[in-house]
XYZ file of C-alpha atoms in Angstrom:
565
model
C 63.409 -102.586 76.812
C 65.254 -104.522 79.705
C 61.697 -105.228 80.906
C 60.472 -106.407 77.981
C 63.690 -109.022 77.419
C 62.790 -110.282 80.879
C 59.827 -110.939 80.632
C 60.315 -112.555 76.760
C 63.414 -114.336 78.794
C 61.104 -115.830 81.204
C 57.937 -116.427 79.041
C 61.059 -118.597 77.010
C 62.038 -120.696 79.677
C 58.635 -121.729 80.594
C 57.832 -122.364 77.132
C 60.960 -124.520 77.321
C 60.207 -125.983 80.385
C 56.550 -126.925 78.775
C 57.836 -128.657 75.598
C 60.051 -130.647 77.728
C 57.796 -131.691 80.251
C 55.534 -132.748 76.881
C 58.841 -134.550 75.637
C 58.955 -136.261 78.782
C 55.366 -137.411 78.712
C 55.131 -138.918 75.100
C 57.891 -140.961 75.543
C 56.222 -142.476 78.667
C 52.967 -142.714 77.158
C 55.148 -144.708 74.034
C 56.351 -147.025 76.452
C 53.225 -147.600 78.231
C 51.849 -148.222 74.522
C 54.616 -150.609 74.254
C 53.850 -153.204 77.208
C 50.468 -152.897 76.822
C 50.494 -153.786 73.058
C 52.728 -156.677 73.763
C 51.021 -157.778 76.434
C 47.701 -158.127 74.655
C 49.746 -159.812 71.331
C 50.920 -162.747 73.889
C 47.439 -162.963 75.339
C 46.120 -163.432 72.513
C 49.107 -166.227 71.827
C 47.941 -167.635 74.726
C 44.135 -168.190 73.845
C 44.972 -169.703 70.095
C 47.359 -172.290 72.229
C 44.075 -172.887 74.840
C 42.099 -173.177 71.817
C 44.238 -176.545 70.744
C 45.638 -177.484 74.636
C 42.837 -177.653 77.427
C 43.048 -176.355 81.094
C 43.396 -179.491 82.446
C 46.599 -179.840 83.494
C 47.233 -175.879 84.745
C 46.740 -176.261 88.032
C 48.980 -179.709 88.379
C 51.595 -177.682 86.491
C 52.059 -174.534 88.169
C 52.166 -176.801 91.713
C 54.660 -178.607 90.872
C 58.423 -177.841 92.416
C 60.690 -176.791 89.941
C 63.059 -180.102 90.471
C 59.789 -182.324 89.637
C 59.188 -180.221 86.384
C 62.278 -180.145 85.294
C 62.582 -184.106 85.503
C 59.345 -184.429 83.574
C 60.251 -181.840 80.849
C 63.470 -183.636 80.114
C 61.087 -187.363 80.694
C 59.199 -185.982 78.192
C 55.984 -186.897 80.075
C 55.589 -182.484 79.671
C 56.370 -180.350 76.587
C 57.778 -177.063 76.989
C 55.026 -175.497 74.906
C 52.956 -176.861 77.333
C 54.946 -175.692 79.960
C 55.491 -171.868 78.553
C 51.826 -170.804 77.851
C 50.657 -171.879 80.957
C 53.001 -169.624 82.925
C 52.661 -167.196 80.386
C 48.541 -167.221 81.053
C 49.174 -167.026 84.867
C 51.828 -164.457 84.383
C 49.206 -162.194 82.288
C 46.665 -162.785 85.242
C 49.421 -161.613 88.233
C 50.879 -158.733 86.353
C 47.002 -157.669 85.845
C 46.657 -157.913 89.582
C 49.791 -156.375 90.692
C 51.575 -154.908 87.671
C 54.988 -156.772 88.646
C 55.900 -157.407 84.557
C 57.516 -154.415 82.668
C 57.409 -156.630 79.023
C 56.688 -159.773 77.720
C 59.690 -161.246 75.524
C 58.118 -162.191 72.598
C 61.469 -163.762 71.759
C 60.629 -167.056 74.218
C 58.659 -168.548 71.065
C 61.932 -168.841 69.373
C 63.791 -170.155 72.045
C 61.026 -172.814 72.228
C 62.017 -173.882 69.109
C 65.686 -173.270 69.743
C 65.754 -175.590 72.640
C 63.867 -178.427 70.779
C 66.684 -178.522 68.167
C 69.624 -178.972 70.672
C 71.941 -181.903 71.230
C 71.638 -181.890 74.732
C 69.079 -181.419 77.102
C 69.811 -178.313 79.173
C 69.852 -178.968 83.366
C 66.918 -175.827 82.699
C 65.306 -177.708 79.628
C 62.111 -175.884 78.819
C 61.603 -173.870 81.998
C 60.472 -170.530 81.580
C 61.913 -167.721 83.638
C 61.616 -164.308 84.191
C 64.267 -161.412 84.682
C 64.882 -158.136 86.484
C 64.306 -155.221 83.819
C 68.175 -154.084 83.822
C 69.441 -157.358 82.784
C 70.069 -157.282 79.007
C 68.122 -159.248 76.561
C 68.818 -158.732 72.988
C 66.257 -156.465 71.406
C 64.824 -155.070 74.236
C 65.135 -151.671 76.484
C 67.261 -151.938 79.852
C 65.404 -149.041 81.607
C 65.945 -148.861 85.200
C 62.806 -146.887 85.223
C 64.582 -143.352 84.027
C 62.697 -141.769 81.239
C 66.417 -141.155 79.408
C 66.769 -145.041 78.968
C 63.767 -145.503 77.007
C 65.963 -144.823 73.490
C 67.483 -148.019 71.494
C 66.833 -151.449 72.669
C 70.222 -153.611 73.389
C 72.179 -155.288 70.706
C 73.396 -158.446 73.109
C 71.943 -160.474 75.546
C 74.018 -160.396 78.631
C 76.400 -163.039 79.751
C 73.562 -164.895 82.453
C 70.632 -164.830 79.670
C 72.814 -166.537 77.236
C 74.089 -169.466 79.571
C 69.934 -169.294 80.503
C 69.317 -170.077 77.004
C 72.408 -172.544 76.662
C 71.035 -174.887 79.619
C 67.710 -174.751 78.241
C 65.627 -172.124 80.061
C 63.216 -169.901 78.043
C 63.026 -166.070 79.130
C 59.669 -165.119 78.566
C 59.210 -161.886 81.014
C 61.024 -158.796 82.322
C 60.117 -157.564 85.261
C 59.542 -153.656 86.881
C 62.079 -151.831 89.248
C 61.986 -149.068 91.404
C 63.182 -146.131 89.576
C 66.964 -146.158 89.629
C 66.743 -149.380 91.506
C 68.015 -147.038 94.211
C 64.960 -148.147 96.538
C 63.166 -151.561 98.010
C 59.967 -149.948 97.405
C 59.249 -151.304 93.368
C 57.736 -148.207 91.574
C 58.394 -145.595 88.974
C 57.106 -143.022 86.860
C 56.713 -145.185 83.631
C 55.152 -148.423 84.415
C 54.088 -147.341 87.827
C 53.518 -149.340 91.520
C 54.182 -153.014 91.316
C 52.353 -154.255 94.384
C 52.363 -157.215 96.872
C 50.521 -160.302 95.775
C 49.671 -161.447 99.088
C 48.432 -157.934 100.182
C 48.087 -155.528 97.778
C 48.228 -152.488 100.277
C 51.862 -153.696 100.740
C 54.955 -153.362 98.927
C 57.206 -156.521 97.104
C 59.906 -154.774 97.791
C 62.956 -153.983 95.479
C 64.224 -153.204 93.241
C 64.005 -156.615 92.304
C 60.339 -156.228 93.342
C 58.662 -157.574 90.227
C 60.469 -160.828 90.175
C 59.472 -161.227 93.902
C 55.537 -160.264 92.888
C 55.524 -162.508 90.023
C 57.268 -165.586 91.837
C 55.388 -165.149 94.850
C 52.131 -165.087 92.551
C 52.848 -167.944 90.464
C 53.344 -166.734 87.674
C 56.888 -167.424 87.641
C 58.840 -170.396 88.706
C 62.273 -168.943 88.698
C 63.675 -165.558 88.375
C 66.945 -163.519 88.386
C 67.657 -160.606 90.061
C 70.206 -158.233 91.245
C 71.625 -157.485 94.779
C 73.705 -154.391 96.288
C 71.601 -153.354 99.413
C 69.628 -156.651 99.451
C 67.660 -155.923 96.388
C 67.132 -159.624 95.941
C 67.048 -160.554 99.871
C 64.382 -157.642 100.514
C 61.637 -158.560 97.570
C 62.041 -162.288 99.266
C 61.751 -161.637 102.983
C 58.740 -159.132 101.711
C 57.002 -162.179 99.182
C 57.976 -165.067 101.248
C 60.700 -166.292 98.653
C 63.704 -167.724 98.997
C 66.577 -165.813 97.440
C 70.053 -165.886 96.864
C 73.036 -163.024 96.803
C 76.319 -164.948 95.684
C 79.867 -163.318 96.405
C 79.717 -160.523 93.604
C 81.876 -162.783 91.369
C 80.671 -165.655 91.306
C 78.467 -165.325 88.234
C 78.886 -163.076 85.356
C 77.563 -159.362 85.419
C 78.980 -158.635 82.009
C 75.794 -156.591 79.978
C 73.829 -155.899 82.948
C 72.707 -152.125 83.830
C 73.562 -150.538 87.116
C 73.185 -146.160 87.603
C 73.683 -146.192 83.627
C 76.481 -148.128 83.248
C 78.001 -151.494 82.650
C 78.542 -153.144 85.546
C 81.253 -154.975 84.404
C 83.025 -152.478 83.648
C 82.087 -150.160 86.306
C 84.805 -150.743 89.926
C 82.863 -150.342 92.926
C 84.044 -151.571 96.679
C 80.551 -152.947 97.672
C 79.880 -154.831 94.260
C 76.397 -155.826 92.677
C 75.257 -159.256 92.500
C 72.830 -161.179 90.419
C 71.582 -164.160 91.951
C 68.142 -166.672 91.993
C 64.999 -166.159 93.467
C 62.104 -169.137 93.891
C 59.946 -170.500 95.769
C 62.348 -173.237 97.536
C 65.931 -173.653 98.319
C 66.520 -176.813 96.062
C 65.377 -174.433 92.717
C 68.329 -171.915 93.948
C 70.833 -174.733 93.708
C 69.358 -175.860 90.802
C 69.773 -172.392 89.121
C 73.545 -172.332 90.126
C 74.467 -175.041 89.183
C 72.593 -174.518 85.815
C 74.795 -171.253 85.814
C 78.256 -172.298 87.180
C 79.378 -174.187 83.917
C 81.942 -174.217 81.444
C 79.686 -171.816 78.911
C 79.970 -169.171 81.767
C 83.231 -169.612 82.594
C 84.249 -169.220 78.824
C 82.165 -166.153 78.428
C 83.199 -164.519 80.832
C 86.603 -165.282 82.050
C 86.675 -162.638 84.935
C 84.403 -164.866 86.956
C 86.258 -167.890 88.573
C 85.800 -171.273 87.121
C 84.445 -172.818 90.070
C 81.361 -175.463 89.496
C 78.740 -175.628 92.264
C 79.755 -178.318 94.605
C 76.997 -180.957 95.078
C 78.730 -182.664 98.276
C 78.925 -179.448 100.394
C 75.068 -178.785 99.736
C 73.667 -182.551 99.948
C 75.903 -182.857 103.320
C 74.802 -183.684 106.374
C 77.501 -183.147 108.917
C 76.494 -180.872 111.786
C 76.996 -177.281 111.172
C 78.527 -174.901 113.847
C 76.402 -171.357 113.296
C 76.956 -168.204 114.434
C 73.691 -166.303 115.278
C 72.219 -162.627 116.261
C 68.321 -161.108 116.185
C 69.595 -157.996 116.157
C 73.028 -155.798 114.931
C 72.310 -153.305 117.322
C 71.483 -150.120 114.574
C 68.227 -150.527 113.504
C 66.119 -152.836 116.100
C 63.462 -154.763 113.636
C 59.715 -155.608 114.786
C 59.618 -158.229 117.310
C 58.635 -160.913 114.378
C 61.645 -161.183 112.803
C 63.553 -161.052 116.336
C 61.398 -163.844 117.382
C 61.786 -165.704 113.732
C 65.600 -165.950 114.286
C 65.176 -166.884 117.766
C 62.523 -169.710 116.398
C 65.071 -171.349 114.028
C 67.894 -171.204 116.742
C 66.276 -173.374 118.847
C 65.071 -175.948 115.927
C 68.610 -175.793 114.542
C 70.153 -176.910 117.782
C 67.005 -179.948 118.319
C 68.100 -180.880 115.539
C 71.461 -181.644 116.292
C 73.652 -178.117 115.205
C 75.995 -176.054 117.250
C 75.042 -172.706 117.802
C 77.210 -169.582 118.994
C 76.294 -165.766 119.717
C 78.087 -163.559 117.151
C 77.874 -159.913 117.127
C 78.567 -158.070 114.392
C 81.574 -155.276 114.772
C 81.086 -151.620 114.420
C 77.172 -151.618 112.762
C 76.899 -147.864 112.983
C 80.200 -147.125 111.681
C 79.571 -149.622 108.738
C 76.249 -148.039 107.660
C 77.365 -144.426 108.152
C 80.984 -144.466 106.976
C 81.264 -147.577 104.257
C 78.184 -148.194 102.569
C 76.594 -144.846 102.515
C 79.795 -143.613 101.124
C 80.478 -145.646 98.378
C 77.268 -145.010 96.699
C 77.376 -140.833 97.880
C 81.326 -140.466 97.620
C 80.457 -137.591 95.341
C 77.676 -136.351 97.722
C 74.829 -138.298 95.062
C 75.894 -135.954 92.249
C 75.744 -138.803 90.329
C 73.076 -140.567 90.890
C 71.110 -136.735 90.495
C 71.879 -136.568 87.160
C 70.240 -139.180 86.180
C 66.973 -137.582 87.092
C 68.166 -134.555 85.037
C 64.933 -133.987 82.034
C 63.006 -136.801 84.251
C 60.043 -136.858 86.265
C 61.031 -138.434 90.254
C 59.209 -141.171 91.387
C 57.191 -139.590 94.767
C 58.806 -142.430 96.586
C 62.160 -141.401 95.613
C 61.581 -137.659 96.507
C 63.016 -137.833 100.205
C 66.480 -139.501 99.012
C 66.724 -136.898 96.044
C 65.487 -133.907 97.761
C 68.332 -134.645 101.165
C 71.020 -135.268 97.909
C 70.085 -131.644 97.151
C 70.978 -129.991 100.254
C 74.335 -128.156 99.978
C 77.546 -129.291 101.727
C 77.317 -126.939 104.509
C 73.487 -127.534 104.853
C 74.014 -131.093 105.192
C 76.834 -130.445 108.213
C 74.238 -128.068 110.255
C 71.629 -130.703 109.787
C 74.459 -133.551 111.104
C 74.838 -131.536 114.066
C 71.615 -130.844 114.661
C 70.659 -134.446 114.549
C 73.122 -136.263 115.731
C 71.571 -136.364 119.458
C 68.386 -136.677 118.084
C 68.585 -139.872 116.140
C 71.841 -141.160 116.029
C 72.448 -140.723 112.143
C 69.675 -142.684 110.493
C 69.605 -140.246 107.657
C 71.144 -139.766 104.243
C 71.064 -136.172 104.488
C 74.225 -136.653 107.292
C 76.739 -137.625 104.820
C 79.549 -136.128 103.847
C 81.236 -136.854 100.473
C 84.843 -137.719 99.644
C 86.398 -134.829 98.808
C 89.427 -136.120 97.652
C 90.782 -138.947 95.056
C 93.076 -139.783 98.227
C 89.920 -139.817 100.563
C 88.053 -142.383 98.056
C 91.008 -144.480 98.014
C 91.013 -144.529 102.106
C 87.699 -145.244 102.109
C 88.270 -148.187 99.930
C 90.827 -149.089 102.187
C 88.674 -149.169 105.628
C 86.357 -151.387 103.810
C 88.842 -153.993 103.263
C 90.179 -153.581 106.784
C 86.844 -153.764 107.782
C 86.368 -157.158 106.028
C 89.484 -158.459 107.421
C 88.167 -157.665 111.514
C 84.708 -159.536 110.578
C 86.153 -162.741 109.031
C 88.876 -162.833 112.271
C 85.996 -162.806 114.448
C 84.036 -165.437 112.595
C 86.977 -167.834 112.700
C 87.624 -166.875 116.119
C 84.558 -168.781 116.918
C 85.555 -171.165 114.179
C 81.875 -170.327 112.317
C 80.581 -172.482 109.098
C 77.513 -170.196 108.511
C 75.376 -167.245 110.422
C 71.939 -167.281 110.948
C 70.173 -163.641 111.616
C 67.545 -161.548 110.747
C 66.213 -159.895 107.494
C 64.070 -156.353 107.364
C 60.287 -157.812 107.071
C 57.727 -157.827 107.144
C 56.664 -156.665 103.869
C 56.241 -152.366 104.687
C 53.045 -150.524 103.262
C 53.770 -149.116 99.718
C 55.171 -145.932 100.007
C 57.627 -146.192 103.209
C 60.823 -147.691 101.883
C 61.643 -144.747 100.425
C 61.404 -143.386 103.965
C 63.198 -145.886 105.645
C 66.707 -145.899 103.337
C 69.118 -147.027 106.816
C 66.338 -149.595 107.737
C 68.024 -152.162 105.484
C 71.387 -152.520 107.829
C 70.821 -155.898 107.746
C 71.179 -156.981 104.557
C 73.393 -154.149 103.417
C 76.205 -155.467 105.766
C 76.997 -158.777 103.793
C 77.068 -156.282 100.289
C 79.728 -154.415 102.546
C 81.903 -157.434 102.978
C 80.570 -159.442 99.818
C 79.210 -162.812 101.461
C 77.066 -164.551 99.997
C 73.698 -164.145 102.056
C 69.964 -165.866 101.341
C 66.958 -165.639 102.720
C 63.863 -168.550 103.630
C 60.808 -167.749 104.713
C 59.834 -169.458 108.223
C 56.825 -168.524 109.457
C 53.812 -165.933 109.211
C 52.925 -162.703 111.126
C 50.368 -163.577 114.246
C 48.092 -161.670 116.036
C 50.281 -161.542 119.272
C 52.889 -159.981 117.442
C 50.906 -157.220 115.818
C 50.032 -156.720 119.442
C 53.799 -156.739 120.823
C 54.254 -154.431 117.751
C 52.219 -151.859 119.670
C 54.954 -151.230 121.975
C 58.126 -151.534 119.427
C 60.222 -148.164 120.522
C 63.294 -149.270 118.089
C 66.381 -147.756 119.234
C 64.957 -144.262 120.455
C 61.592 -144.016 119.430
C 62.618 -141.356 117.007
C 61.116 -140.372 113.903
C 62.917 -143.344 112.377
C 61.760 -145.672 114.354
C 57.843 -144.631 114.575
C 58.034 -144.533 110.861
C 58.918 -148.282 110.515
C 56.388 -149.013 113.002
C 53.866 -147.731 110.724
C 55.923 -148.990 107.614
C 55.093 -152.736 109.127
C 51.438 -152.300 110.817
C 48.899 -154.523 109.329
C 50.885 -157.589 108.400
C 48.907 -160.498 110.215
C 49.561 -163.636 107.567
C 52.520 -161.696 105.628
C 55.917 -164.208 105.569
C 58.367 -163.782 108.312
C 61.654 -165.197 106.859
C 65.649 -165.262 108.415
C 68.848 -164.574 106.213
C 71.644 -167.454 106.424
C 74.887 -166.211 105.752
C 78.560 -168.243 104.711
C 81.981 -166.506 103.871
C 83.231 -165.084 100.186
C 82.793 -167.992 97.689
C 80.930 -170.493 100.343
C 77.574 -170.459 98.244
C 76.876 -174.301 98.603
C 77.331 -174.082 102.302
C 74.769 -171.221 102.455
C 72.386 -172.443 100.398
C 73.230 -176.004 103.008
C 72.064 -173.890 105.970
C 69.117 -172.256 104.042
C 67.956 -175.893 103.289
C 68.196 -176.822 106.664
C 66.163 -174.383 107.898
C 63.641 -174.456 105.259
C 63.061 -178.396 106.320
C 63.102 -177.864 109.920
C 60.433 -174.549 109.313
């Protein structure tokens, strides 16, 4: 009899297991239904418009900068219907090629007319942009890739779409996200790999990986994304963008999705930030300034009322920048290294001071503050998210190293430690104490303190330094979690941080790749050599850095490398 409960007990749970599994699997296959269907409905939008409007001016119109089509929107010399199917018809032809848009927004046919019917003319007026899948718009699914979020579509558009729409701008696309967003690869089990459009055996990166795919393939001409590891910095180093991460707080994350959550209303010492990504500096300033008005400010009344100041950014008084190739934790290939060292010496021809800065403590930064604020519970958290979910193969190394137990996780430290000097989730530790969190919160703001002493030390305006890149094959960034030290130490101390692309990957440095040992020529650093092989023409791009609320003098710095590149 015991026997024969057993085996009915076990014949039950994989029954169970079964049904779920098939649970699992509609619900994908709905969503995939989804996209697809409204992907074919604005398609076919798209051909009635060609039917009535010619080709003839595509080409001209997807060149142009976005400060040139902006003027001849609000001229009137362009329509925004115009204006909207066209990158609507290239959008449909990138996302075919690289599967960088998770859904059309239907919606951005009523905001055409919306726009048309205001007072004022928008600084945006009737440019269409595109947005990072966890970024509410009213009526449609925030998924973050998990299976669980594919229930009711939101009931409010977030705080950023809304002052969008108020200045003019016309959604029209959402784009895909590495599942969780916990990755700067840009794939997940729903909507699948969102690939490079330069080089499709290579990665956008992430997670705001479709924005930098559909920018960097024209079918976008401005998107926004989000930033907490340099999840906006990444996708633009990888796509040869130029993106922005603000101070946290400088525009409004009110409605907008992070590890199932509001952010808003979610406390975290190294904050998320959504910022602009385009093709050129001036469309980032544009986008700011677009964002930092009085609408935002009375929307949200957590974020400062600070506009963006014109005179810092149109300046032209000699800057006096700070400037590393490496931070000493994870050596990058010998492009980037030579990219920073590139733009040093054109920055000083051209008339700018420039000082060595080293960056304090790298090691203990990566290990001890950032690591720990997102595994302070040991990941339980972010594992139960994947709880009745399929995990994205990419992902499988982070969750599988969250799985080991406590004491596993010390043995493997220890084991380690001499071996590769920690470059590897599975070494942390959580906090196992309220008292511990709160010291850890602590550190960072001491932390923060020791880094902007030693930048005013040297009396610094801005830092120029290096960015991961190039652009990894698909696959390795879910490898390669510590790689990103780089960008992940200005989330740490919430600077804002950009990044320009300056130049392209040669032949001689896919040879002086060859002998790249990294920091040990561990299993670490072979990995990223193989994460970066193959990259001749990919971008090569630098990050440009300014302190906590300094976003005009960053984006100053970023232009002035941009011109000199």
């Amino acid at each position: 009899a015991a026997l024969t409960l057993l085996c009915g007990s076990a014949a039950a749970v994989v029954v169970w297991k079964w049904l779920s599994k098939r649970q699992i699997q509609k619900k994908m296959e709905e969503a995939q239904r989804t996209r697809d269907e409204g992907a074919k409905k604005m398609a076919k939008a798209v051909q009635q418009f060609r039917e009535q409007v010619p080709h003839d001016q595509t080409d001209a119109i997807l060149s142009l900068p976005l400060l040139e089509l902006t003027g001849r929107l609000r001229e009137g010399c362009l329509s925004p219907k115009t204006v909207l199917y066209t990158y609507l018809e290239k959008a449909l032809a990138v996302t075919q090629q690289t599967n960088c848009v998770r859904h059309f927004i239907p919606e951005c046919e009523e905001q055409l007319q919306e726009i048309q019917q205001q007072k004022e003319k928008g600084l945006l007026y009737g440019i269409p942009i595109s947005i990072k899948d966890h970024i509410s718009h009213k009526g449609h699914l925030v998924t973050c890739g998990l299976v669980h979020c594919l229930g009711a579509p939101v009931q409010e558009d977030s705080v950023l779409v809304k002052v969008l729409k108020k200045q003019g701008a016309i959604p029209f696309a959402m784009t895909n996200v590495p599942q969780s967003l916990f990755n700067y690869d840009c794939s997940n089990p729903i909507f699948g790999q969102t690939l490079n459009p330069l080089n499709h055996q290579k990665s956008p990166g992430g997670s705001s990986g479709g924005e930098g795919a559909l920018i960097a393939g024209g079918g976008s001409i401005l998107g926004i994304g989000s930033d907490i590891g340099g999840s906006i910095r990444l996708p633009s180093s990888f796509c040869g963008l130029c993106g922005l991460k603000p101070t946290a707080e400088r525009l409004s994350v009110w409605h907008t999705r992070l590890l199932n959550v509001d952010v808003g209303s979610h406390p975290n010492p190294v904050p998320c930030a959504l910022g602009p990504m385009a093709r050129d500096v001036d469309s980032l300033a544009l986008c700011m300034k677009a964002l930092l008005c009085e609408e935002m400010f009375w929307l949200d009344p957590t974020v400062p009322p600070i506009p963006f100041n014109e005179g810092v950014y149109s300046s032209s008084t000699p800057l006096r920048v700070g400037y590393y190739d490496t931070d000493g934790y994870f050596p990058l290939p010998p492009c980037m290294r030579r990219a920073v060292q590139e733009t040093k010496g054109a920055l000083q021809a051209a008339g700018h001071q420039l000082v060595p800065f080293s960056p304090p403590r790298i090691h203990y930064v990566m290990n001890e503050l950032f690591l720990k604020t997102f595994f302070a519970d040991g990941g339980r958290a972010w594992l139960d998210m994947f709880t009745g979910d399929i995990v994205d193969p990419n992902l499988k190394p982070q969750v599988n190293s969250c799985k080991i137990p406590r004491l596993g996780k010390k043995l493997l430290a220890l084991i380690l430690k001499p071996l590769v000097k920690f470059k590897n989730v599975t070494t942390l530790s959580p906090c196992r104490s309220v008292k511990e969190m709160w010291n850890h919160h602590h550190q960072i703001e001491v932390y923060r303190s020791e880094f902007i002493t030693r930048w005013r030390a040297l009396q610094l305006d801005v830092v120029l330094c290096p960015v991961l890149g190039p652009a990894f094959t698909t696959g390795y960034p879910g490898k390669l979690l510590t790689a990103i030290s780089s960008t992940m130490l200005y989330n740490v101390l919430n600077f804002p941080a950009g990044v320009v692309p300056v130049s392209t990957v040669t032949e001689a440095d896919e040879e002086e790749l060859k002998l790249y040992q990294g920091c040990c020529d561990d299993p670490w650093d072979r990995t990223l050599k193989e994460a970066v092989a193959g990259a001749v023409g990919m971008p090569v791009a630098v990050q440009c850095v300014a302190l906590p609320w300094q976003e005009e003098l960053c984006l100053r710095l970023m232009k002035e490398v941009e011109t000199l590149s």
